[in-house]
C-alpha positions as semicolon CSV with decimal commas, in nm:
position;residue;x (nm);y (nm);z (nm)
1;M;1,128;-2,609;2,044
2;K;0,813;-2,625;1,833
3;R;0,519;-2,398;1,890
4;F;0,178;-2,558;1,878
5;V;-0,114;-2,350;1,756
6;S;-0,470;-2,465;1,795
7;V;-0,729;-2,280;1,596
8;L;-0,985;-2,334;1,869
9;T;-0,745;-2,230;2,145
10;V;-0,653;-1,908;1,967
11;T;-1,020;-1,831;1,914
12;V;-1,102;-1,896;2,280
13;L;-0,817;-1,677;2,400
14;L;-0,929;-1,390;2,181
15;F;-1,300;-1,402;2,230
16;C;-1,387;-1,595;2,544
17;T;-1,310;-1,583;2,913
18;G;-1,349;-1,861;3,166
19;C;-1,359;-2,131;2,896
20;S;-1,145;-2,445;2,904
21;K;-0,876;-2,486;2,635
22;K;-0,855;-2,781;2,399
23;A;-0,533;-2,945;2,286
24;A;-0,408;-2,842;1,944
25;P;-0,481;-3,079;1,654
26;A;-0,153;-3,237;1,545
27;E;-0,228;-3,151;1,181
28;L;-0,187;-2,779;1,266
29;D;0,147;-2,806;1,443
30;I;0,355;-2,500;1,353
31;A;0,690;-2,570;1,188
32;G;0,802;-2,213;1,115
33;S;0,697;-1,862;1,018
34;M;0,738;-1,631;0,720
35;E;1,029;-1,391;0,761
36;L;0,913;-1,031;0,735
37;K;1,148;-0,730;0,742
38;Y;0,908;-0,438;0,746
39;A;0,545;-0,554;0,740
40;E;0,368;-0,570;1,076
41;Q;0,004;-0,595;0,971
42;F;0,008;-0,962;0,873
43;S;0,193;-1,278;0,972
44;V;0,217;-1,629;0,834
45;D;0,281;-1,950;1,026
46;Y;0,370;-2,267;0,836
47;C;0,209;-2,591;0,949
48;E;0,376;-2,931;0,932
49;N;0,101;-3,062;0,703
50;G;0,180;-2,798;0,438
51;C;-0,100;-2,556;0,531
52;S;-0,033;-2,196;0,630
53;V;-0,206;-1,985;0,894
54;V;-0,234;-1,620;0,785
55;T;-0,321;-1,363;1,051
56;I;-0,442;-1,013;0,955
57;G;-0,569;-0,813;1,249
58;D;-0,837;-1,026;1,416
59;D;-0,888;-1,237;1,103
60;K;-0,728;-1,575;1,047
61;F;-0,707;-1,771;0,723
62;L;-0,602;-2,128;0,665
63;V;-0,435;-2,166;0,325
64;V;-0,467;-2,528;0,214
65;P;-0,239;-2,646;-0,071
66;E;-0,383;-2,826;-0,371
67;G;-0,413;-3,195;-0,299
68;T;-0,408;-3,147;0,079
69;A;-0,717;-3,235;0,280
70;V;-0,880;-2,954;0,474
71;P;-0,819;-3,019;0,848
72;D;-1,118;-3,126;1,055
73;D;-1,083;-2,835;1,297
74;T;-1,082;-2,494;1,125
75;S;-1,276;-2,307;1,392
76;G;-1,237;-1,931;1,368
77;M;-1,057;-1,947;1,034
78;T;-1,154;-1,875;0,677
79;V;-1,033;-2,156;0,454
80;I;-0,858;-2,062;0,128
81;Q;-0,820;-2,369;-0,089
82;Q;-0,545;-2,360;-0,349
83;P;-0,515;-2,314;-0,638
84;V;-0,658;-1,966;-0,585
85;E;-0,818;-1,861;-0,913
86;N;-1,050;-1,593;-1,052
87;I;-0,947;-1,340;-0,788
88;Y;-1,147;-1,022;-0,732
89;V;-0,917;-0,734;-0,634
90;A;-1,106;-0,440;-0,485
91;A;-0,794;-0,311;-0,302
92;S;-0,619;-0,118;-0,580
93;S;-0,283;-0,117;-0,400
94;A;-0,270;-0,497;-0,429
95;M;-0,302;-0,510;-0,807
96;D;0,055;-0,404;-0,885
97;L;0,184;-0,670;-0,647
98;F;0,010;-0,942;-0,846
99;D;0,153;-0,790;-1,162
100;G;0,500;-0,781;-1,005
101;I;0,504;-1,158;-0,952
102;E;0,345;-1,219;-1,294
103;K;0,021;-1,349;-1,145
104;L;-0,208;-1,096;-1,308
105;D;-0,369;-1,381;-1,501
106;E;-0,516;-1,506;-1,173
107;V;-0,701;-1,174;-1,128
108;K;-1,031;-1,168;-1,315
109;M;-1,226;-0,883;-1,156
110;T;-1,167;-0,535;-1,015
111;S;-1,369;-0,252;-0,859
112;T;-1,168;0,022;-1,036
113;A;-1,264;0,110;-1,394
114;E;-1,003;0,132;-1,669
115;N;-0,985;0,514;-1,656
116;G;-0,907;0,490;-1,284
117;W;-0,579;0,311;-1,343
118;S;-0,241;0,467;-1,426
119;L;-0,068;0,129;-1,469
120;P;-0,044;0,026;-1,838
121;H;-0,057;-0,349;-1,770
122;I;-0,380;-0,312;-1,576
123;Q;-0,534;-0,080;-1,834
124;D;-0,447;-0,325;-2,111
125;A;-0,587;-0,620;-1,915
126;I;-0,918;-0,441;-1,860
127;D;-0,931;-0,315;-2,219
128;S;-0,877;-0,667;-2,352
129;G;-1,134;-0,817;-2,117
130;K;-0,884;-1,028;-1,922
131;I;-0,985;-0,835;-1,611
132;K;-1,347;-0,729;-1,575
133;Y;-1,469;-0,415;-1,403
134;I;-1,766;-0,526;-1,193
135;G;-1,866;-0,202;-1,024
136;K;-1,752;-0,013;-0,717
137;Y;-1,637;-0,203;-0,409
138;S;-1,954;-0,091;-0,228
139;S;-2,187;-0,238;-0,491
140;P;-2,013;-0,513;-0,691
141;D;-2,188;-0,727;-0,950
142;Y;-2,254;-1,037;-0,741
143;E;-2,385;-1,224;-1,043
144;S;-2,047;-1,189;-1,216
145;L;-1,861;-1,294;-0,902
146;V;-2,065;-1,614;-0,877
147;A;-2,074;-1,687;-1,251
148;D;-1,697;-1,643;-1,281
149;K;-1,640;-1,867;-0,977
150;C;-1,447;-1,610;-0,775
151;G;-1,200;-1,794;-0,553
152;L;-1,094;-1,499;-0,337
153;A;-1,199;-1,137;-0,281
154;I;-0,927;-0,895;-0,168
155;E;-1,078;-0,584;-0,013
156;S;-0,931;-0,271;0,143
157;T;-1,047;-0,158;0,485
158;M;-1,303;0,061;0,306
159;I;-1,522;-0,250;0,301
160;Y;-1,589;-0,196;0,670
161;H;-1,803;0,104;0,569
162;T;-2,032;-0,138;0,384
163;P;-2,019;-0,457;0,594
164;E;-2,322;-0,596;0,414
165;V;-2,108;-0,639;0,100
166;K;-1,856;-0,853;0,286
167;E;-2,139;-1,059;0,435
168;Q;-2,295;-1,107;0,092
169;L;-1,966;-1,223;-0,059
170;E;-1,916;-1,471;0,224
171;S;-2,272;-1,599;0,180
172;F;-2,161;-1,713;-0,168
173;D;-1,869;-1,903;-0,008
174;I;-1,620;-1,650;-0,143
175;P;-1,331;-1,601;0,106
176;V;-1,286;-1,231;0,183
177;L;-0,939;-1,106;0,277
178;V;-0,931;-0,748;0,403
179;E;-0,575;-0,625;0,348
180;R;-0,431;-0,369;0,589
181;S;-0,121;-0,254;0,401
182;S;-0,223;0,110;0,443
183;Y;-0,170;0,069;0,820
184;E;0,195;-0,031;0,782
185;T;0,423;0,207;0,971
186;H;0,717;0,152;0,734
187;P;0,669;0,245;0,365
188;L;0,831;-0,082;0,255
189;G;0,587;-0,273;0,475
190;R;0,324;-0,205;0,209
191;M;0,540;-0,358;-0,059
192;E;0,618;-0,662;0,157
193;W;0,256;-0,774;0,119
194;I;0,380;-0,914;-0,212
195;K;0,506;-1,210;-0,010
196;L;0,151;-1,287;0,105
197;Y;0,016;-1,273;-0,249
198;G;0,305;-1,492;-0,363
199;L;0,209;-1,746;-0,097
200;L;-0,159;-1,738;-0,195
201;T;-0,086;-1,787;-0,565
202;G;0,171;-2,059;-0,506
203;D;0,484;-1,866;-0,601
204;Y;0,630;-1,735;-0,279
205;S;0,990;-1,770;-0,404
206;S;0,931;-1,522;-0,691
207;A;0,771;-1,275;-0,452
208;E;1,056;-1,301;-0,205
209;Q;1,315;-1,260;-0,482
210;L;1,144;-0,952;-0,627
211;F;1,113;-0,793;-0,282
212;T;1,483;-0,852;-0,214
213;E;1,583;-0,704;-0,550
214;K;1,358;-0,401;-0,509
215;T;1,477;-0,316;-0,159
216;K;1,851;-0,366;-0,221
217;A;1,926;-0,009;-0,336
218;F;1,722;0,137;-0,049
219;E;1,906;-0,071;0,209
220;E;2,237;0,054;0,071
221;L;2,146;0,420;0,132
222;S;2,340;0,596;0,407
223;V;2,123;0,870;0,553
224;S;2,126;0,799;0,926
225;D;2,439;1,012;0,971
226;I;2,278;1,323;0,819
227;P;2,203;1,558;1,114
228;E;1,842;1,669;1,140
229;A;1,939;2,036;1,114
230;E;2,130;1,973;0,789
231;R;1,853;1,785;0,612
232;K;1,673;1,962;0,330
233;T;1,312;2,037;0,410
234;A;1,032;1,927;0,180
235;A;0,659;1,977;0,140
236;F;0,447;1,718;-0,044
237;F;0,113;1,859;-0,162
238;Y;-0,141;1,940;-0,429
239;I;-0,394;2,220;-0,478
240;T;-0,755;2,103;-0,454
241;S;-1,035;2,215;-0,685
242;G;-1,168;2,420;-0,394
243;G;-0,844;2,611;-0,353
244;Y;-0,718;2,432;-0,042
245;V;-0,377;2,267;-0,012
246;S;-0,387;1,892;0,046
247;I;-0,083;1,770;0,240
248;R;0,029;1,441;0,393
249;K;0,010;1,420;0,770
250;P;0,341;1,379;0,959
251;G;0,272;1,014;1,044
252;D;0,184;0,922;0,686
253;Y;0,403;0,684;0,488
254;V;0,493;0,953;0,231
255;S;0,627;1,172;0,511
256;K;0,828;0,874;0,633
257;M;0,963;0,815;0,283
258;I;1,103;1,169;0,292
259;D;1,269;1,099;0,626
260;L;1,411;0,762;0,509
261;A;1,549;0,935;0,199
262;G;1,749;1,182;0,407
263;G;1,510;1,477;0,395
264;R;1,292;1,641;0,658
265;Y;0,918;1,674;0,615
266;I;0,840;2,038;0,689
267;F;0,502;1,986;0,858
268;T;0,497;1,873;1,220
269;A;0,210;1,754;1,434
270;D;0,239;2,071;1,642
271;D;0,211;2,285;1,328
272;L;-0,114;2,115;1,234
273;N;-0,247;2,053;1,586
274;I;-0,284;1,679;1,525
275;D;-0,149;1,356;1,669
276;D;0,212;1,265;1,589
277;N;0,106;0,935;1,431
278;A;-0,177;1,077;1,223
279;L;-0,203;0,904;0,885
280;S;-0,322;0,998;0,537
281;T;-0,398;1,351;0,415
282;M;-0,557;1,675;0,530
283;N;-0,658;2,004;0,369
284;I;-0,523;2,334;0,497
285;Q;-0,571;2,696;0,396
286;T;-0,321;2,841;0,145
287;E;-0,225;3,099;0,408
288;T;-0,127;2,821;0,651
289;F;0,066;2,644;0,378
290;Y;0,250;2,969;0,300
291;D;0,338;3,033;0,663
292;I;0,490;2,687;0,715
293;A;0,629;2,587;0,372
294;H;0,732;2,926;0,231
295;D;1,100;2,855;0,300
296;A;1,099;2,482;0,229
297;D;1,405;2,374;0,028
298;I;1,202;2,143;-0,194
299;L;0,840;2,131;-0,310
300;I;0,696;1,803;-0,440
301;Y;0,366;1,826;-0,624
302;N;0,139;1,521;-0,604
303;S;0,000;1,469;-0,954
304;T;-0,227;1,177;-0,868
305;I;-0,550;1,376;-0,849
306;D;-0,534;1,639;-1,125
307;G;-0,254;1,526;-1,355
308;E;0,116;1,586;-1,398
309;L;0,269;1,933;-1,429
310;E;0,564;2,018;-1,654
311;T;0,641;2,379;-1,567
312;A;0,654;2,606;-1,263
313;D;0,415;2,842;-1,442
314;Q;0,151;2,566;-1,443
315;L;0,198;2,533;-1,068
316;I;0,169;2,907;-1,008
317;E;-0,154;2,913;-1,212
318;K;-0,305;2,690;-0,945
319;S;-0,210;2,935;-0,668
320;S;-0,031;3,263;-0,731
321;I;0,123;3,275;-0,381
322;L;0,352;2,986;-0,479
323;A;0,558;3,222;-0,696
324;D;0,716;3,363;-0,380
325;F;0,821;3,026;-0,237
326;K;1,193;2,967;-0,193
327;A;1,184;2,635;-0,384
328;V;1,002;2,793;-0,677
329;R;1,249;3,081;-0,696
330;N;1,539;2,833;-0,683
331;G;1,394;2,597;-0,940
332;N;1,366;2,312;-0,690
333;V;1,009;2,201;-0,753
334;W;0,938;1,839;-0,845
335;C;0,629;1,653;-0,959
336;T;0,536;1,288;-0,905
337;G;0,428;1,052;-1,181
338;Q;0,061;0,957;-1,170
339;N;0,156;0,594;-1,113
340;M;0,330;0,664;-0,782
341;F;0,057;0,541;-0,548
342;Q;-0,079;0,253;-0,756
343;Q;0,267;0,112;-0,829
344;T;0,313;-0,048;-0,489
345;T;0,627;-0,233;-0,604
346;G;0,795;0,106;-0,656
347;A;0,811;0,216;-0,292
348;A;1,185;0,152;-0,257
349;D;1,256;0,319;-0,593
350;M;1,060;0,626;-0,483
351;I;1,270;0,658;-0,167
352;C;1,584;0,633;-0,379
353;D;1,448;0,904;-0,611
354;L;1,387;1,130;-0,314
355;N;1,736;1,061;-0,183
356;K;1,886;1,178;-0,513
357;V;1,679;1,498;-0,492
358;F;1,784;1,564;-0,133
359;T;2,152;1,485;-0,171
360;G;2,236;1,591;-0,527
361;T;2,113;1,751;-0,848
362;P;1,971;1,462;-1,052
363;T;1,842;1,494;-1,406
364;N;1,494;1,373;-1,489
365;T;1,640;1,073;-1,674
366;E;1,798;0,951;-1,350
367;L;1,462;0,932;-1,171
368;T;1,170;0,692;-1,196
369;Y;0,881;0,862;-1,017
370;L;0,980;1,230;-1,006
371;H;1,062;1,503;-1,256
372;R;1,172;1,860;-1,205
373;L;0,938;2,138;-1,318
374;E;1,090;2,363;-1,582
């Protein structure tokens, strides 16, 4: 049985009480929905007239195909008219997804300068002028956005700290999509946003195919039968310039990657006196890090901030107490590549890398995003 969605009805249900409902316009009858395996922070409903209704949090977007008339009733929705061209990507995690489906040519502007990227394709595009750096997300060059006829701005949730920027973009009739991939509870949920960008750029089939190919090896892993007590423990961290240890919180997606790979993240919410579902990072004293992670089976150094390490001696130079850690003594210290966080399409590969570290003794040539410190 078909579901009927009325833009006005949805808006009334969300924001009003005691108001009468209107019947749904026939042109927005829902014929189906996008199949999503892991992503929970967006959804897509397909309309019978060829349009798509994208829902992200409280925001709704109506994607109108080229050659299709915009429906009369678009109340409560931001209209995105295809073809979507001259895209401004302020959410750095989205850039690799456009590259993955070979739609980087549709991106013309970014809020991250060339030296802020670790992805060669993006660096080359900025260096050649194909993608223009137009200033930080909090103070973009509006003149460039208007002159280059920006068809869509993709922002991270950081834009909510400067709401006036979003308002200014919208005042120029630039649709603003605030992506919420960082709120996905499953690490592969972030990567599944590639399906949304495939839809927006008119090549959903390529996005779906790439996602299927990338997740195949992960879905073939067998780690559920590894008892918790037998899993190797791991700490994921880096030493800050101030001498603190920056770690991922237990609810963070990196911690979940470790669990999905068959390992056990050594920090718990009780250890850190935080909520079980706490996301992102936190700084702790080196003494606290020593007390909890001293006997961890594996140490993984996050190179994103201060560069990759090649030897254990380089690690010990950052903090001498690390020399006494079990993983350092056993030569079981690994370092991430600097592209790990920006290469969103690599989430499944990273989990597979971790699985090889937890369940075997891989060589560096067998891994994509990790290498062992000498």
